[in-house]
Amino acid sequence: MTMTTHSEEETAGVGLRLASQLQPGSVVLLIGDLGAGKTALVRGLAEGLGVAPDDVSSPTFTLMQQYRGGRVPLIHVDLYRLDDAREIDELGLEELGIDSVLAIEWAEKLPRPVPGAVTIRIEHRDGDERRVSVSGPGSP
Ligand code: ADP
Ligand code: MG
């Protein structure tokens, strides 16, 4: 499913609606350039899961953040600063995500495909326009 958004809030709304379909163990892979809106979408995911969305910032400098208190815990990972496949492997994302929803920015850096994951590609168009395509479990 592909849609066009025209604001940060609209992109967050895609995450908000997706959240209702997620459960512990769900993985959401986010692919798109810097400033595309990946973190904005995760903010919507957080809101949909019942986690305070204002707490969600880009974990670019912290690599990983966990948010509890929602219907399902959310783990938000940003692989921007990791380039070594072994380093990424050592994060142990598969085990970490078992009880949580795992949202991964720069997921194209993952060394292996993640079976059953939802993949979201965000493409920067003119100005505030973004093309958001969602594929994988639960999307038509
Ligand atoms: P990323 O995590 O992909 O690097 P962010 O979500 O941190 O991107 O930032 C996206 C930036 O683009 C924000 O400053 C946001 O306000 C702006 N923006 C403008 N239009 C949109 C849109 N349609 N969707 C998402 N973000 C948008
Ligand atoms: Mg980001």
PDB file of C-alpha atoms and ligand atoms in Angstrom:
ATOM      1  CA  MET A   1       0.000   0.000   0.000  1.00  0.00           C
ATOM      2  CA  THR A   2       1.429   3.376  -1.010  1.00  0.00           C
ATOM      3  CA  MET A   3       0.198   6.787   0.077  1.00  0.00           C
ATOM      4  CA  THR A   4       1.302  10.391  -0.086  1.00  0.00           C
ATOM      5  CA  THR A   5       1.615  12.470   3.060  1.00  0.00           C
ATOM      6  CA  HIS A   6       1.954  16.251   3.286  1.00  0.00           C
ATOM      7  CA  SER A   7       3.014  16.823   6.895  1.00  0.00           C
ATOM      8  CA  GLU A   8       4.881  15.229   9.747  1.00  0.00           C
ATOM      9  CA  GLU A   9       1.541  14.619  11.510  1.00  0.00           C
ATOM     10  CA  GLU A  10       0.166  12.779   8.490  1.00  0.00           C
ATOM     11  CA  THR A  11       3.205  10.493   8.373  1.00  0.00           C
ATOM     12  CA  ALA A  12       2.866   9.877  12.113  1.00  0.00           C
ATOM     13  CA  GLY A  13      -0.754   8.964  11.386  1.00  0.00           C
ATOM     14  CA  VAL A  14       0.422   6.074   9.214  1.00  0.00           C
ATOM     15  CA  GLY A  15       2.292   4.722  12.242  1.00  0.00           C
ATOM     16  CA  LEU A  16      -0.677   5.372  14.495  1.00  0.00           C
ATOM     17  CA  ARG A  17      -2.975   3.258  12.334  1.00  0.00           C
ATOM     18  CA  LEU A  18      -0.393   0.524  11.863  1.00  0.00           C
ATOM     19  CA  ALA A  19       0.075   0.183  15.636  1.00  0.00           C
ATOM     20  CA  SER A  20      -3.298  -1.501  16.111  1.00  0.00           C
ATOM     21  CA  GLN A  21      -2.108  -4.431  13.998  1.00  0.00           C
ATOM     22  CA  LEU A  22       1.119  -4.972  15.920  1.00  0.00           C
ATOM     23  CA  GLN A  23       1.796  -7.358  18.751  1.00  0.00           C
ATOM     24  CA  PRO A  24       4.773  -8.533  20.827  1.00  0.00           C
ATOM     25  CA  GLY A  25       7.392  -9.763  18.380  1.00  0.00           C
ATOM     26  CA  SER A  26       6.270  -7.511  15.512  1.00  0.00           C
ATOM     27  CA  VAL A  27       9.116  -5.875  13.612  1.00  0.00           C
ATOM     28  CA  VAL A  28       8.765  -2.646  11.617  1.00  0.00           C
ATOM     29  CA  LEU A  29      11.622  -1.899   9.225  1.00  0.00           C
ATOM     30  CA  LEU A  30      11.988   1.757   8.201  1.00  0.00           C
ATOM     31  CA  ILE A  31      13.887   2.687   5.062  1.00  0.00           C
ATOM     32  CA  GLY A  32      14.436   6.219   3.778  1.00  0.00           C
ATOM     33  CA  ASP A  33      16.966   9.057   3.661  1.00  0.00           C
ATOM     34  CA  LEU A  34      17.860  11.386   6.489  1.00  0.00           C
ATOM     35  CA  GLY A  35      14.861  13.635   7.112  1.00  0.00           C
ATOM     36  CA  ALA A  36      12.445  11.374   5.249  1.00  0.00           C
ATOM     37  CA  GLY A  37      10.210  10.982   8.294  1.00  0.00           C
ATOM     38  CA  LYS A  38      11.165   7.630   9.811  1.00  0.00           C
ATOM     39  CA  THR A  39      11.293   8.976  13.352  1.00  0.00           C
ATOM     40  CA  ALA A  40       8.029  10.848  12.766  1.00  0.00           C
ATOM     41  CA  LEU A  41       6.389   7.572  11.821  1.00  0.00           C
ATOM     42  CA  VAL A  42       7.775   5.852  14.921  1.00  0.00           C
ATOM     43  CA  ARG A  43       6.286   8.684  17.008  1.00  0.00           C
ATOM     44  CA  GLY A  44       2.890   7.710  15.594  1.00  0.00           C
ATOM     45  CA  LEU A  45       3.579   4.058  16.339  1.00  0.00           C
ATOM     46  CA  ALA A  46       4.336   4.990  19.941  1.00  0.00           C
ATOM     47  CA  GLU A  47       1.128   6.950  20.241  1.00  0.00           C
ATOM     48  CA  GLY A  48      -0.848   4.040  18.810  1.00  0.00           C
ATOM     49  CA  LEU A  49       0.752   1.639  21.275  1.00  0.00           C
ATOM     50  CA  GLY A  50      -0.068   3.967  24.155  1.00  0.00           C
ATOM     51  CA  VAL A  51       3.459   5.182  24.817  1.00  0.00           C
ATOM     52  CA  ALA A  52       3.910   8.941  25.296  1.00  0.00           C
ATOM     53  CA  PRO A  53       4.929  10.008  21.759  1.00  0.00           C
ATOM     54  CA  ASP A  54       6.726  13.143  22.978  1.00  0.00           C
ATOM     55  CA  ASP A  55       9.363  10.886  24.482  1.00  0.00           C
ATOM     56  CA  VAL A  56      10.255   9.533  21.064  1.00  0.00           C
ATOM     57  CA  SER A  57      13.227  11.320  19.596  1.00  0.00           C
ATOM     58  CA  SER A  58      15.739  10.171  17.066  1.00  0.00           C
ATOM     59  CA  PRO A  59      17.939   7.603  18.747  1.00  0.00           C
ATOM     60  CA  THR A  60      20.632   8.367  16.178  1.00  0.00           C
ATOM     61  CA  PHE A  61      23.089   9.108  18.961  1.00  0.00           C
ATOM     62  CA  THR A  62      21.886   6.524  21.432  1.00  0.00           C
ATOM     63  CA  LEU A  63      21.305   3.622  19.023  1.00  0.00           C
ATOM     64  CA  MET A  64      18.420   2.173  20.964  1.00  0.00           C
ATOM     65  CA  GLN A  65      15.614   3.358  23.216  1.00  0.00           C
ATOM     66  CA  GLN A  66      12.932   1.370  25.018  1.00  0.00           C
ATOM     67  CA  TYR A  67       9.526   2.721  25.891  1.00  0.00           C
ATOM     68  CA  ARG A  68       7.309   0.960  28.386  1.00  0.00           C
ATOM     69  CA  GLY A  69       3.870   1.780  29.662  1.00  0.00           C
ATOM     70  CA  GLY A  70       1.982   1.131  26.451  1.00  0.00           C
ATOM     71  CA  ARG A  71      -0.149  -1.812  25.353  1.00  0.00           C
ATOM     72  CA  VAL A  72       3.084  -3.415  24.116  1.00  0.00           C
ATOM     73  CA  PRO A  73       6.600  -2.111  24.888  1.00  0.00           C
ATOM     74  CA  LEU A  74       8.314  -0.366  21.983  1.00  0.00           C
ATOM     75  CA  ILE A  75      11.995  -0.705  21.166  1.00  0.00           C
ATOM     76  CA  HIS A  76      13.237   1.961  18.764  1.00  0.00           C
ATOM     77  CA  VAL A  77      16.572   1.326  17.058  1.00  0.00           C
ATOM     78  CA  ASP A  78      18.538   3.539  14.661  1.00  0.00           C
ATOM     79  CA  LEU A  79      21.314   1.851  12.694  1.00  0.00           C
ATOM     80  CA  TYR A  80      22.537   5.089  11.064  1.00  0.00           C
ATOM     81  CA  ARG A  81      25.904   5.007  12.800  1.00  0.00           C
ATOM     82  CA  LEU A  82      26.509   1.288  12.461  1.00  0.00           C
ATOM     83  CA  ASP A  83      28.132  -0.046   9.343  1.00  0.00           C
ATOM     84  CA  ASP A  84      29.639  -3.295  10.462  1.00  0.00           C
ATOM     85  CA  ALA A  85      27.303  -6.270  10.043  1.00  0.00           C
ATOM     86  CA  ARG A  86      28.861  -8.003  13.031  1.00  0.00           C
ATOM     87  CA  GLU A  87      28.263  -4.982  15.238  1.00  0.00           C
ATOM     88  CA  ILE A  88      24.632  -5.025  14.190  1.00  0.00           C
ATOM     89  CA  ASP A  89      24.445  -8.770  14.848  1.00  0.00           C
ATOM     90  CA  GLU A  90      25.815  -8.235  18.340  1.00  0.00           C
ATOM     91  CA  LEU A  91      22.881  -6.003  19.231  1.00  0.00           C
ATOM     92  CA  GLY A  92      20.867  -9.233  19.475  1.00  0.00           C
ATOM     93  CA  LEU A  93      17.793  -7.547  18.045  1.00  0.00           C
ATOM     94  CA  GLU A  94      15.932 -10.804  17.495  1.00  0.00           C
ATOM     95  CA  GLU A  95      15.966 -11.776  21.173  1.00  0.00           C
ATOM     96  CA  LEU A  96      15.368  -8.198  22.318  1.00  0.00           C
ATOM     97  CA  GLY A  97      12.213  -7.855  20.298  1.00  0.00           C
ATOM     98  CA  ILE A  98      10.418 -10.978  21.530  1.00  0.00           C
ATOM     99  CA  ASP A  99       8.177  -9.179  24.038  1.00  0.00           C
ATOM    100  CA  SER A 100       8.075  -5.856  22.246  1.00  0.00           C
ATOM    101  CA  VAL A 101       7.373  -4.103  19.002  1.00  0.00           C
ATOM    102  CA  LEU A 102      10.725  -3.468  17.371  1.00  0.00           C
ATOM    103  CA  ALA A 103      11.010  -0.427  15.064  1.00  0.00           C
ATOM    104  CA  ILE A 104      14.304  -0.169  13.176  1.00  0.00           C
ATOM    105  CA  GLU A 105      15.464   2.927  11.260  1.00  0.00           C
ATOM    106  CA  TRP A 106      18.025   2.398   8.460  1.00  0.00           C
ATOM    107  CA  ALA A 107      16.885  -1.210   8.300  1.00  0.00           C
ATOM    108  CA  GLU A 108      18.600  -1.664   4.933  1.00  0.00           C
ATOM    109  CA  LYS A 109      21.776  -2.115   6.996  1.00  0.00           C
ATOM    110  CA  LEU A 110      20.497  -5.307   8.593  1.00  0.00           C
ATOM    111  CA  PRO A 111      22.646  -8.211   7.462  1.00  0.00           C
ATOM    112  CA  ARG A 112      19.685 -10.558   6.942  1.00  0.00           C
ATOM    113  CA  PRO A 113      16.034 -10.222   5.984  1.00  0.00           C
ATOM    114  CA  VAL A 114      13.577 -10.344   8.880  1.00  0.00           C
ATOM    115  CA  PRO A 115      10.792 -12.836   8.161  1.00  0.00           C
ATOM    116  CA  GLY A 116       7.326 -11.514   8.912  1.00  0.00           C
ATOM    117  CA  ALA A 117       8.431  -7.894   9.245  1.00  0.00           C
ATOM    118  CA  VAL A 118       6.447  -4.893   8.036  1.00  0.00           C
ATOM    119  CA  THR A 119       8.612  -2.799   5.719  1.00  0.00           C
ATOM    120  CA  ILE A 120       7.984   0.937   5.360  1.00  0.00           C
ATOM    121  CA  ARG A 121       9.768   2.935   2.689  1.00  0.00           C
ATOM    122  CA  ILE A 122       9.570   6.712   2.879  1.00  0.00           C
ATOM    123  CA  GLU A 123      10.615   8.766  -0.109  1.00  0.00           C
ATOM    124  CA  HIS A 124      11.190  12.515   0.073  1.00  0.00           C
ATOM    125  CA  ARG A 125       9.319  14.354  -2.695  1.00  0.00           C
ATOM    126  CA  ASP A 126       8.933  18.103  -3.197  1.00  0.00           C
ATOM    127  CA  GLY A 127       8.688  20.160  -0.001  1.00  0.00           C
ATOM    128  CA  ASP A 128       6.704  18.395   2.673  1.00  0.00           C
ATOM    129  CA  GLU A 129       5.457  15.654   0.395  1.00  0.00           C
ATOM    130  CA  ARG A 130       6.463  12.072   1.157  1.00  0.00           C
ATOM    131  CA  ARG A 131       5.636   8.794  -0.538  1.00  0.00           C
ATOM    132  CA  VAL A 132       5.078   6.180   2.143  1.00  0.00           C
ATOM    133  CA  SER A 133       4.791   2.549   1.129  1.00  0.00           C
ATOM    134  CA  VAL A 134       3.947  -0.179   3.552  1.00  0.00           C
ATOM    135  CA  SER A 135       4.454  -3.832   2.713  1.00  0.00           C
ATOM    136  CA  GLY A 136       4.382  -7.047   4.642  1.00  0.00           C
ATOM    137  CA  PRO A 137       2.025  -8.546   7.240  1.00  0.00           C
ATOM    138  CA  GLY A 138      -1.287  -6.789   7.558  1.00  0.00           C
ATOM    139  CA  SER A 139      -0.975  -4.501   4.568  1.00  0.00           C
ATOM    140  CA  PRO A 140      -3.100  -5.093   1.481  1.00  0.00           C
TER     141      PRO A 140
HETATM  142  P1  ADP B   1      14.217  10.617   9.711  1.00  0.00           P
HETATM  143  O1  ADP B   1      14.007   9.901  11.005  1.00  0.00           O
HETATM  144  O2  ADP B   1      13.759   9.832   8.511  1.00  0.00           O
HETATM  145  O3  ADP B   1      15.628  11.110   9.541  1.00  0.00           O
HETATM  146  P2  ADP B   1      12.577  12.648  10.925  1.00  0.00           P
HETATM  147  O4  ADP B   1      11.260  12.012  11.177  1.00  0.00           O
HETATM  148  O5  ADP B   1      13.500  12.807  12.084  1.00  0.00           O
HETATM  149  O6  ADP B   1      13.303  11.917   9.695  1.00  0.00           O
HETATM  150  O7  ADP B   1      12.376  14.093  10.312  1.00  0.00           O
HETATM  151  C1  ADP B   1      11.499  14.389   9.267  1.00  0.00           C
HETATM  152  C2  ADP B   1      11.520  15.901   9.070  1.00  0.00           C
HETATM  153  O8  ADP B   1      10.781  16.264   7.911  1.00  0.00           O
HETATM  154  C3  ADP B   1      10.883  16.635  10.248  1.00  0.00           C
HETATM  155  O9  ADP B   1      11.557  17.846  10.437  1.00  0.00           O
HETATM  156  C4  ADP B   1       9.469  16.872   9.751  1.00  0.00           C
HETATM  157  O10 ADP B   1       8.859  18.003  10.340  1.00  0.00           O
HETATM  158  C5  ADP B   1       9.701  17.105   8.269  1.00  0.00           C
HETATM  159  N1  ADP B   1       8.554  16.753   7.413  1.00  0.00           N
HETATM  160  C6  ADP B   1       7.996  17.563   6.492  1.00  0.00           C
HETATM  161  N2  ADP B   1       7.013  16.950   5.824  1.00  0.00           N
HETATM  162  C7  ADP B   1       6.937  15.700   6.334  1.00  0.00           C
HETATM  163  C8  ADP B   1       6.109  14.582   6.032  1.00  0.00           C
HETATM  164  N3  ADP B   1       5.174  14.592   5.072  1.00  0.00           N
HETATM  165  N4  ADP B   1       6.312  13.461   6.755  1.00  0.00           N
HETATM  166  C9  ADP B   1       7.266  13.411   7.708  1.00  0.00           C
HETATM  167  N5  ADP B   1       8.091  14.423   8.026  1.00  0.00           N
HETATM  168  C10 ADP B   1       7.924  15.571   7.351  1.00  0.00           C
HETATM  169 MG    MG B   2      15.343   9.254  12.482  1.00  0.00          MG
END
